[in-house]
Coordinates of C-alpha atoms in Angstrom, one line a residue:
Chain J
M47 CA 0.0 0.0 0.0
S48 CA 1.3 3.4 -0.8
Y49 CA -0.3 5.1 2.2
A50 CA -0.2 8.2 0.1
R51 CA -2.5 10.9 1.2
I52 CA -5.4 10.9 -1.1
G53 CA -7.9 13.7 -1.8
K54 CA -9.0 16.1 -4.4
G55 CA -10.4 15.3 -7.8
R56 CA -11.6 11.7 -8.1
N57 CA -14.0 9.9 -5.7
L58 CA -12.1 9.3 -2.4
P59 CA -13.4 5.8 -1.7
E60 CA -12.4 4.7 -5.2
Q61 CA -8.9 6.1 -4.8
L62 CA -8.5 4.2 -1.6
E63 CA -10.0 1.1 -3.0
D64 CA -7.6 1.3 -5.9
D65 CA -4.6 1.4 -3.6
L66 CA -5.7 -1.5 -1.4
R67 CA -6.7 -3.5 -4.5
K68 CA -3.2 -3.2 -6.0
A69 CA -1.7 -4.3 -2.7
I70 CA -4.0 -7.4 -2.7
V71 CA -3.4 -8.3 -6.4
S72 CA 0.4 -7.9 -6.0
G73 CA 0.3 -10.1 -2.9
E74 CA 1.6 -7.3 -0.6
L75 CA -1.5 -8.0 1.3
A76 CA -1.6 -11.8 1.2
E77 CA -4.5 -14.3 1.4
G78 CA -5.9 -14.6 4.9
Q79 CA -4.1 -11.5 6.1
A80 CA -6.0 -8.8 8.0
L81 CA -6.4 -5.3 6.6
P82 CA -5.2 -2.5 8.9
T83 CA -8.0 -1.3 11.2
E84 CA -10.5 1.3 10.0
P85 CA -9.0 4.1 12.2
D86 CA -5.5 3.1 11.2
L87 CA -6.3 3.3 7.5
A88 CA -8.2 6.6 8.0
Q89 CA -5.2 8.1 9.7
R90 CA -2.6 6.8 7.3
Y91 CA -4.4 7.9 4.2
G92 CA -5.7 11.1 5.7
V93 CA -9.4 10.4 5.1
S94 CA -12.5 10.0 7.1
R95 CA -13.6 6.6 8.5
S96 CA -16.7 6.7 6.3
V97 CA -14.4 6.9 3.2
V98 CA -12.5 3.8 4.5
R99 CA -15.8 2.0 5.1
D100 CA -16.9 2.8 1.5
A101 CA -13.6 1.6 0.1
V102 CA -13.8 -1.6 2.0
R103 CA -17.4 -2.1 0.8
L104 CA -16.1 -1.9 -2.8
L105 CA -13.4 -4.5 -2.0
I106 CA -16.1 -6.7 -0.6
A107 CA -18.2 -6.3 -3.7
K108 CA -15.3 -7.3 -5.8
G109 CA -14.8 -10.4 -3.7
L110 CA -11.3 -9.4 -2.5
V111 CA -11.9 -9.1 1.2
E112 CA -14.4 -10.4 3.7
I113 CA -15.5 -9.3 7.2
R114 CA -15.2 -11.8 10.0
R115 CA -17.4 -10.7 12.7
G116 CA -15.6 -9.4 15.7
K117 CA -12.2 -10.2 14.1
G118 CA -11.7 -7.6 11.4
T119 CA -11.5 -7.6 7.6
F120 CA -9.4 -10.2 5.8
V121 CA -8.1 -10.8 2.3
R122 CA -10.0 -13.6 0.7
A123 CA -8.5 -16.5 -1.2
A124 CA -8.4 -15.9 -5.0
R125 CA -11.0 -18.3 -6.3
G126 CA -12.6 -16.1 -8.8
E127 CA -16.1 -16.1 -7.3
A128 CA -16.6 -12.4 -8.1
F129 CA -15.7 -13.1 -11.7
A130 CA -18.2 -15.9 -11.8
E131 CA -21.0 -13.8 -10.5
A132 CA -20.2 -10.9 -12.8
L133 CA -20.1 -13.2 -15.8
L134 CA -23.4 -14.8 -15.0
L135 CA -24.9 -11.4 -14.5
A136 CA -23.6 -10.1 -17.8
L137 CA -24.9 -13.2 -19.5
A138 CA -28.3 -13.0 -18.0
R139 CA -28.6 -9.4 -18.9
N140 CA -27.8 -10.2 -22.5
G141 CA -30.6 -12.7 -22.7
G142 CA -28.2 -15.7 -22.6
T143 CA -29.5 -19.2 -21.9
A144 CA -28.1 -22.5 -20.6
L145 CA -27.5 -23.5 -24.3
D146 CA -25.1 -20.6 -24.7
I147 CA -23.1 -22.0 -21.8
E148 CA -23.2 -25.6 -23.0
E149 CA -22.2 -24.6 -26.5
F150 CA -19.3 -22.5 -25.3
Y151 CA -18.2 -25.5 -23.2
G152 CA -18.4 -27.6 -26.3
L153 CA -16.2 -25.2 -28.2
L154 CA -13.5 -25.1 -25.5
L155 CA -13.4 -28.7 -24.1
P156 CA -11.8 -30.4 -27.2
G157 CA -8.8 -28.0 -27.2
I158 CA -8.5 -28.4 -23.4
A159 CA -8.6 -32.2 -23.6
A160 CA -5.8 -32.2 -26.2
L161 CA -3.6 -29.8 -24.3
S162 CA -4.2 -31.7 -21.1
A163 CA -3.1 -34.9 -22.8
E164 CA 0.1 -33.2 -23.8
R165 CA 0.9 -31.6 -20.5
A166 CA -0.4 -33.9 -17.8
S167 CA 2.1 -35.1 -15.3
S168 CA 2.0 -38.7 -14.1
G169 CA 0.4 -37.6 -10.9
D170 CA -2.3 -35.7 -12.9
R171 CA -2.9 -38.9 -14.9
D172 CA -3.4 -41.1 -11.9
R173 CA -5.8 -38.7 -10.2
M174 CA -7.8 -38.2 -13.5
L175 CA -8.4 -42.0 -13.8
L176 CA -9.4 -42.3 -10.1
R177 CA -11.8 -39.4 -10.4
A178 CA -13.4 -40.8 -13.5
E179 CA -14.0 -44.1 -11.8
A180 CA -15.5 -42.5 -8.7
Y181 CA -17.8 -40.4 -10.9
L182 CA -18.9 -43.4 -13.0
E183 CA -19.6 -45.5 -9.9
A184 CA -21.9 -42.8 -8.5
F185 CA -23.5 -42.3 -11.9
G186 CA -24.4 -46.0 -12.1
R187 CA -25.9 -45.9 -8.6
E188 CA -27.9 -42.8 -9.2
A189 CA -29.2 -44.0 -12.6
L190 CA -30.4 -47.3 -11.1
D191 CA -31.7 -45.8 -7.8
P192 CA -32.2 -42.0 -8.1
S193 CA -32.7 -41.6 -4.3
S194 CA -29.4 -43.2 -3.3
D195 CA -26.9 -40.3 -3.1
G196 CA -28.8 -37.3 -4.6
P197 CA -27.5 -35.3 -7.6
G198 CA -25.3 -33.1 -5.5
L199 CA -22.7 -35.8 -5.0
L200 CA -22.8 -36.8 -8.6
R201 CA -22.2 -33.2 -9.7
A202 CA -19.3 -32.8 -7.2
L203 CA -17.7 -36.0 -8.5
F204 CA -18.1 -34.9 -12.1
E205 CA -16.6 -31.5 -11.3
A206 CA -13.7 -33.2 -9.5
F207 CA -12.9 -35.3 -12.6
M208 CA -13.2 -32.3 -15.0
N209 CA -11.1 -30.1 -12.7
E210 CA -8.2 -32.6 -13.0
I211 CA -8.3 -32.3 -16.7
L212 CA -8.4 -28.5 -16.4
K213 CA -5.5 -28.4 -14.0
A214 CA -3.3 -30.6 -16.2
C215 CA -3.4 -27.9 -18.9
D216 CA -1.2 -25.7 -16.7
N217 CA -3.1 -22.5 -17.9
K218 CA -4.5 -20.2 -15.3
L219 CA -7.3 -18.9 -17.5
V220 CA -8.4 -22.5 -18.4
E221 CA -8.6 -23.2 -14.7
L222 CA -10.6 -20.1 -14.0
V223 CA -13.0 -20.0 -16.9
G224 CA -13.1 -23.8 -17.4
G225 CA -13.8 -24.3 -13.7
L226 CA -16.6 -21.8 -13.9
L227 CA -18.1 -23.4 -17.0
V228 CA -18.1 -26.8 -15.4
R229 CA -20.0 -25.4 -12.4
M230 CA -22.3 -23.3 -14.6
R231 CA -23.4 -26.2 -16.7
S232 CA -25.1 -27.7 -13.6
F233 CA -25.8 -30.6 -15.9
R234 CA -26.0 -33.4 -13.5
D235 CA -28.9 -32.0 -11.6
L236 CA -31.1 -34.7 -13.0
A237 CA -34.8 -35.2 -12.5
P238 CA -34.7 -38.9 -13.2
E239 CA -38.3 -39.5 -12.3
E240 CA -39.1 -37.5 -15.4
G241 CA -37.1 -39.5 -17.9
A242 CA -35.1 -42.8 -17.7
R243 CA -37.1 -44.8 -20.2
E244 CA -37.9 -48.4 -19.1
G245 CA -35.1 -50.7 -19.9
G246 CA -32.9 -47.9 -21.1
V247 CA -31.0 -47.2 -17.9
A248 CA -28.3 -49.9 -18.4
A249 CA -27.7 -48.7 -21.9
I250 CA -27.3 -45.1 -20.7
I251 CA -24.8 -46.2 -18.0
E252 CA -22.8 -48.0 -20.6
L253 CA -22.8 -45.0 -22.9
E254 CA -21.7 -42.7 -20.1
E255 CA -18.9 -45.1 -19.1
R256 CA -17.6 -45.4 -22.7
A257 CA -17.6 -41.6 -23.1
I258 CA -16.0 -40.6 -19.8
M259 CA -13.5 -43.5 -19.6
G260 CA -12.6 -42.9 -23.2
L261 CA -11.8 -39.3 -22.5
A262 CA -10.0 -40.1 -19.2
R263 CA -7.8 -42.8 -20.8
A264 CA -7.0 -40.8 -23.9
V265 CA -5.9 -37.8 -21.8
A266 CA -4.1 -39.9 -19.2
G267 CA -2.4 -41.8 -22.0
G268 CA -1.1 -38.6 -23.6
K269 CA -3.0 -39.2 -26.8
A270 CA -4.0 -35.6 -27.7
S271 CA -5.9 -36.2 -30.9
E272 CA -7.9 -39.1 -29.4
A273 CA -8.7 -37.0 -26.4
R274 CA -9.9 -34.2 -28.6
A275 CA -12.2 -36.6 -30.5
F276 CA -13.7 -38.0 -27.3
A277 CA -14.3 -34.5 -26.0
V278 CA -16.0 -33.5 -29.3
R279 CA -18.4 -36.5 -29.0
L280 CA -19.0 -35.9 -25.3
C281 CA -20.2 -32.4 -26.1
E282 CA -22.7 -33.4 -28.8
L283 CA -26.2 -32.4 -27.7
R284 CA -29.3 -34.5 -28.2
P285 CA -32.1 -32.4 -29.8
S286 CA -34.3 -32.8 -26.7
L287 CA -31.4 -31.5 -24.5
R288 CA -30.7 -28.6 -26.9
A289 CA -34.3 -27.5 -26.8
R290 CA -34.5 -27.7 -23.0
L291 CA -31.3 -25.7 -22.6
A292 CA -32.4 -23.1 -25.1
S293 CA -35.5 -22.4 -23.0
T294 CA -33.7 -22.1 -19.7
P295 CA -32.3 -18.7 -18.8
A296 CA -28.6 -18.6 -17.9
G297 CA -28.2 -19.1 -14.2
D298 CA -31.4 -21.1 -13.8
M299 CA -31.4 -24.8 -13.4
P300 CA -32.6 -26.7 -16.4
K301 CA -34.8 -29.7 -15.6
L302 CA -33.1 -32.6 -17.2
S303 CA -33.7 -36.3 -17.5
F304 CA -31.2 -39.2 -17.9
D305 CA -32.2 -40.0 -21.4
M306 CA -31.6 -36.4 -22.5
L307 CA -28.1 -36.7 -21.1
A308 CA -27.0 -40.0 -22.5
P309 CA -23.9 -39.4 -24.6
I310 CA -24.2 -39.8 -28.3
V311 CA -21.6 -42.5 -28.9
Q312 CA -22.0 -44.8 -31.9
D313 CA -18.5 -46.1 -32.1
S314 CA -15.8 -45.9 -29.5
Chain A
M278 CA -39.0 -4.6 -8.0
S279 CA -40.9 -6.3 -5.2
Y280 CA -40.9 -3.2 -2.9
A281 CA -41.3 -5.8 -0.2
R282 CA -40.3 -4.4 3.2
I283 CA -37.0 -5.8 4.1
G284 CA -35.4 -6.1 7.5
K285 CA -34.2 -8.6 10.0
G286 CA -31.6 -11.2 9.5
R287 CA -29.4 -10.6 6.5
N288 CA -27.5 -7.5 5.7
L289 CA -30.1 -4.8 4.7
P290 CA -28.1 -3.2 1.8
E291 CA -27.5 -6.6 0.3
Q292 CA -31.2 -7.5 0.5
L293 CA -32.1 -4.3 -1.3
E294 CA -29.3 -4.7 -3.8
D295 CA -30.6 -8.2 -4.5
D296 CA -34.1 -7.0 -5.3
L297 CA -32.9 -4.1 -7.5
R298 CA -30.4 -6.4 -9.3
K299 CA -33.1 -8.9 -10.2
A300 CA -35.2 -6.0 -11.6
I301 CA -32.3 -4.9 -13.8
V302 CA -31.3 -8.4 -14.9
S303 CA -35.0 -9.2 -15.8
G304 CA -35.3 -6.0 -17.8
E305 CA -38.0 -4.6 -15.5
L306 CA -35.6 -1.7 -15.0
A307 CA -34.3 -1.2 -18.6
E308 CA -31.0 0.1 -19.8
G309 CA -30.9 3.9 -19.5
Q310 CA -33.8 4.0 -17.2
A311 CA -33.5 6.0 -13.9
L312 CA -33.8 4.3 -10.6
P313 CA -36.4 5.7 -8.2
T314 CA -35.0 8.4 -6.0
E315 CA -33.2 7.7 -2.8
P316 CA -36.1 8.9 -0.5
D317 CA -38.6 7.1 -2.7
L318 CA -36.7 3.8 -2.4
A319 CA -36.1 4.3 1.3
Q320 CA -39.8 4.8 1.9
R321 CA -41.1 2.0 -0.4
Y322 CA -38.7 -0.6 1.1
G323 CA -39.0 0.7 4.7
V324 CA -35.3 1.3 5.2
S325 CA -33.0 4.2 5.9
R326 CA -31.5 6.4 3.2
S327 CA -28.1 5.1 4.2
V328 CA -29.2 1.6 3.4
V329 CA -30.3 2.7 0.0
R330 CA -27.0 4.5 -0.6
D331 CA -25.1 1.3 0.3
A332 CA -27.3 -0.8 -1.9
V333 CA -26.7 1.6 -4.8
R334 CA -23.0 1.5 -4.2
L335 CA -23.0 -2.3 -4.5
L336 CA -24.9 -2.0 -7.8
I337 CA -22.3 0.5 -9.0
A338 CA -19.5 -1.9 -8.0
K339 CA -21.1 -4.6 -10.1
G340 CA -21.3 -2.3 -13.1
L341 CA -25.1 -2.3 -13.2
V342 CA -25.9 1.4 -12.6
E343 CA -24.1 4.7 -12.8
I344 CA -24.6 8.1 -11.2
R345 CA -25.0 11.0 -13.6
R346 CA -24.2 14.1 -11.7
G347 CA -27.3 16.2 -10.9
K348 CA -29.5 13.8 -12.8
G349 CA -29.8 10.7 -10.7
T350 CA -28.8 7.0 -10.9
F351 CA -29.3 5.2 -14.2
V352 CA -29.2 1.6 -15.4
R353 CA -26.1 1.0 -17.4
A354 CA -25.9 -0.8 -20.8
A355 CA -25.0 -4.5 -20.4
R356 CA -21.5 -4.6 -21.8
G357 CA -19.9 -6.9 -19.4
E358 CA -17.2 -4.5 -18.2
A359 CA -17.6 -5.6 -14.6
F360 CA -17.1 -9.2 -15.7
A361 CA -14.0 -8.2 -17.6
E362 CA -12.5 -6.4 -14.6
A363 CA -13.3 -9.3 -12.3
L364 CA -11.7 -11.8 -14.6
L365 CA -8.5 -9.8 -15.0
L366 CA -8.4 -9.4 -11.3
A367 CA -8.8 -13.1 -10.6
L368 CA -6.2 -13.9 -13.2
A369 CA -3.7 -11.5 -11.9
R370 CA -4.2 -12.8 -8.3
N371 CA -3.6 -16.3 -9.5
G372 CA -0.3 -15.3 -11.0
G373 CA -1.5 -15.5 -14.6
T374 CA 0.5 -14.1 -17.5
A375 CA -0.3 -12.8 -21.0
L376 CA 0.7 -16.3 -22.2
D377 CA -2.3 -17.8 -20.3
I378 CA -4.6 -15.4 -22.2
E379 CA -3.0 -16.1 -25.5
E380 CA -3.1 -19.8 -25.1
F381 CA -6.8 -19.7 -24.0
Y382 CA -7.6 -17.7 -27.1
G383 CA -5.8 -20.3 -29.2
L384 CA -7.9 -23.0 -27.6
L385 CA -11.1 -21.2 -28.3
L386 CA -10.7 -19.5 -31.7
P387 CA -10.6 -22.7 -33.9
G388 CA -14.0 -23.8 -32.6
I389 CA -15.4 -20.3 -32.9
A390 CA -14.2 -19.9 -36.5
A391 CA -15.8 -23.2 -37.5
L392 CA -19.1 -22.4 -35.8
S393 CA -19.1 -18.9 -37.3
A394 CA -18.6 -20.4 -40.7
E395 CA -21.7 -22.6 -40.2
R396 CA -23.9 -19.8 -38.8
A397 CA -22.9 -16.5 -40.5
S398 CA -25.6 -14.7 -42.3
S399 CA -24.8 -13.1 -45.6
G400 CA -24.7 -9.7 -43.9
D401 CA -22.2 -11.1 -41.4
R402 CA -20.1 -12.4 -44.2
D403 CA -19.9 -9.1 -46.1
R404 CA -19.0 -7.2 -43.0
M405 CA -16.4 -9.8 -42.1
L406 CA -14.6 -9.4 -45.4
L407 CA -14.7 -5.6 -45.3
R408 CA -13.3 -5.5 -41.7
A409 CA -10.5 -7.9 -42.7
E410 CA -9.6 -5.6 -45.6
A411 CA -9.7 -2.5 -43.5
Y412 CA -7.5 -4.1 -40.9
L413 CA -4.9 -5.4 -43.4
E414 CA -4.7 -2.0 -45.1
A415 CA -3.8 -0.4 -41.8
F416 CA -1.4 -3.2 -40.9
G417 CA 0.5 -2.6 -44.1
R418 CA 0.7 1.1 -43.5
E419 CA 1.8 0.6 -39.8
A420 CA 4.4 -2.0 -40.7
L421 CA 6.0 0.2 -43.4
D422 CA 5.7 3.5 -41.4
P423 CA 5.2 2.8 -37.7
S424 CA 4.3 6.5 -37.0
S425 CA 1.4 6.7 -39.5
D426 CA -1.7 5.8 -37.5
G427 CA -0.4 4.5 -34.3
P428 CA -1.2 1.0 -32.8
G429 CA -4.5 2.1 -31.3
L430 CA -6.2 2.3 -34.7
L431 CA -4.7 -1.0 -35.8
R432 CA -5.9 -2.7 -32.6
A433 CA -9.4 -1.3 -33.0
L434 CA -9.6 -2.5 -36.6
F435 CA -8.4 -6.0 -35.6
E436 CA -11.0 -6.1 -32.8
A437 CA -13.7 -5.0 -35.2
F438 CA -12.8 -7.9 -37.6
M439 CA -12.7 -10.4 -34.8
N440 CA -16.0 -9.2 -33.3
E441 CA -17.7 -9.9 -36.6
I442 CA -16.6 -13.5 -36.4
L443 CA -17.7 -13.7 -32.7
K444 CA -21.1 -12.2 -33.5
A445 CA -21.7 -14.6 -36.3
C446 CA -21.6 -17.6 -33.9
D447 CA -24.9 -16.4 -32.4
N448 CA -23.8 -17.4 -28.9
K449 CA -23.9 -14.8 -26.1
L450 CA -21.1 -16.3 -24.1
V451 CA -18.8 -16.4 -27.1
E452 CA -19.5 -12.7 -27.6
L453 CA -18.9 -11.8 -24.0
V454 CA -15.8 -14.0 -23.3
G455 CA -14.4 -13.9 -26.8
G456 CA -14.8 -10.1 -27.0
L457 CA -13.0 -9.8 -23.7
L458 CA -10.2 -12.1 -24.9
V459 CA -9.7 -10.1 -28.1
R460 CA -9.4 -6.9 -26.0
M461 CA -7.2 -8.6 -23.3
R462 CA -4.7 -9.9 -25.9
S463 CA -3.7 -6.3 -26.6
F464 CA -1.6 -7.9 -29.2
R465 CA -1.3 -5.2 -31.7
D466 CA 0.4 -2.7 -29.4
L467 CA 3.6 -3.1 -31.3
A468 CA 6.9 -1.6 -30.6
P469 CA 8.1 -1.7 -34.2
E470 CA 11.3 0.2 -33.5
E471 CA 12.4 -2.8 -31.5
G472 CA 12.0 -5.4 -34.1
A473 CA 11.1 -5.3 -37.8
R474 CA 14.1 -6.9 -39.3
E475 CA 15.6 -5.1 -42.3
G476 CA 14.0 -6.4 -45.5
G477 CA 11.5 -8.6 -43.5
V478 CA 8.6 -6.1 -43.4
A479 CA 7.2 -7.0 -46.8
A480 CA 7.3 -10.7 -46.0
I481 CA 5.5 -10.1 -42.7
I482 CA 2.8 -8.1 -44.4
E483 CA 2.3 -10.9 -46.9
L484 CA 2.1 -13.5 -44.1
E485 CA -0.4 -11.5 -42.2
E486 CA -2.5 -11.0 -45.3
R487 CA -2.6 -14.7 -46.1
A488 CA -3.5 -15.6 -42.5
I489 CA -6.2 -13.1 -42.0
M490 CA -7.8 -13.2 -45.5
G491 CA -7.6 -17.0 -45.4
L492 CA -9.6 -17.0 -42.2
A493 CA -12.0 -14.3 -43.3
R494 CA -12.7 -16.0 -46.7
A495 CA -13.1 -19.5 -45.1
V496 CA -15.6 -18.2 -42.5
A497 CA -17.4 -16.0 -45.0
G498 CA -17.5 -18.9 -47.5
G499 CA -19.1 -21.2 -44.9
K500 CA -16.2 -23.6 -44.9
A501 CA -16.0 -24.7 -41.3
S502 CA -13.1 -27.1 -41.3
E503 CA -11.0 -24.8 -43.4
A504 CA -11.8 -21.9 -41.1
R505 CA -10.8 -24.1 -38.1
A506 CA -7.5 -24.9 -39.8
F507 CA -6.7 -21.2 -40.5
A508 CA -7.6 -20.3 -36.9
V509 CA -5.2 -23.0 -35.6
R510 CA -2.4 -21.6 -37.7
L511 CA -3.2 -18.0 -36.8
C512 CA -2.8 -18.9 -33.1
E513 CA 0.6 -20.6 -33.3
L514 CA 3.1 -18.7 -31.3
R515 CA 6.7 -18.1 -32.3
P516 CA 9.1 -19.0 -29.5
S517 CA 10.2 -15.4 -29.1
L518 CA 6.6 -14.3 -28.7
R519 CA 5.8 -17.1 -26.2
A520 CA 8.8 -16.2 -24.1
R521 CA 7.8 -12.5 -24.1
L522 CA 4.2 -13.3 -23.1
A523 CA 5.2 -15.7 -20.4
S524 CA 7.2 -12.9 -18.7
T525 CA 4.3 -10.4 -18.9
P526 CA 1.8 -10.4 -16.0
A527 CA -1.8 -10.6 -17.1
G528 CA -3.2 -7.1 -17.6
D529 CA 0.1 -5.6 -18.4
M530 CA 1.1 -4.7 -21.9
P531 CA 3.7 -7.0 -23.5
K532 CA 6.3 -5.2 -25.5
L533 CA 6.1 -6.8 -28.9
S534 CA 7.8 -6.4 -32.3
F535 CA 6.4 -7.1 -35.7
D536 CA 8.7 -10.0 -36.3
M537 CA 7.5 -11.7 -33.1
L538 CA 3.9 -11.4 -34.5
A539 CA 4.4 -12.6 -38.0
P540 CA 2.0 -15.5 -38.5
I541 CA 3.7 -18.9 -39.0
V542 CA 2.3 -19.8 -42.4
Q543 CA 4.1 -22.3 -44.4
D544 CA 1.4 -23.4 -46.8
S545 CA -1.9 -21.7 -47.5

């Protein structure tokens, strides 16, 4: 922090926020560290306490700090939540739908899968396969008995698998935007009572296994073009799914059924 | 707006902000429309004016409204600036570099080019070719005489060309994130005095023309796989460029020279 006296011209809270923000982004104020107290900041910058309060409020709105009751104001971990909220907001205001999100994911995933195959370390590869197996096990249980674990666990396991692929790319923007897309898709919040055609469940489980294990093995095996091809197929949308997503505003939860989600896999 | 009395439990400004935000996102409060006055909002929601002021400050921080001096508070156009700022902030805090941005762009552009080729209307196609020509004309001028227009114009013309490709995809998230990436790359801020090897300028101009016109013609001609291939080649990075980008923190301006930027085009 510069602790330079501010004043004149521009909005005072914004000037103060600017200085504190730079200190946070540069790491001068590290994650988990406490901000100086309100009176302390007011004195050092030569501003009123209400200016300090307003500046801190701007930092809170940007997701950079948080108030812990009775303890003070602390620098938050950099997880990109503020960015996620801002993006969803912008998308909703532009009339975006769940289909925009899903299509975007489909544009990005093939390239990510290929890059991940090229760059994954052996540790990445092991974790990727383990996560794929854990997800598929839960998928099978949930498909056969929708009440067993609930969709929350299934979604968390799917996200954990995808996040391994994202991490292996070794690209910060892939982690941030990709991680957000995986969360935004909110795809695995199934309403199985609505769909799951009689007799079709086993076939859907098999399709999902072929698609996910195919992707996981190609990436873990370092086969970039095969990983790309699996990702392309994994992102193909059934017409019923496309229609449902197009009618769901971005940020809302589409009501999906297992048969809408079954991967379109003819050959493997 | 619900105008429901708020109070108890959660933070009052956040509750009010939540209600106003929903009204803006849904379009109930349209772009350019004035918010009700401070006393009016305070009365309708049954809160103090300082609560209203804090709620409005949160809306400002999210980029949803702006104060026009002496006129009141107005709903801003939905351009996604808040999202852009939040993303750059998150990226900078995670130690991201200009290389992360450029690589991400390279992952996304091929898919975008292919989708754009499939979906472009004839109006889109005409504009795309015109913008490509305008950009290349300026590129030639700037490469031969770096002082002629300055890099600002060149960058604006490149963005205009890319934005036509993004728009033709007919996907809101592609427009938002793609548009941001194009701006973030800040690629065309050249420092030609630093590079531009003697005798190499004409060759660089020719390479740029082949790469950009190749992409523009493939997209405008509806040739998806050709458009994808041109985009892949356009995103290949010379080692000198990769090194420079990797050492530039995200959000900073990398110092580039024309020869770093020359597209790697062997065959066309």
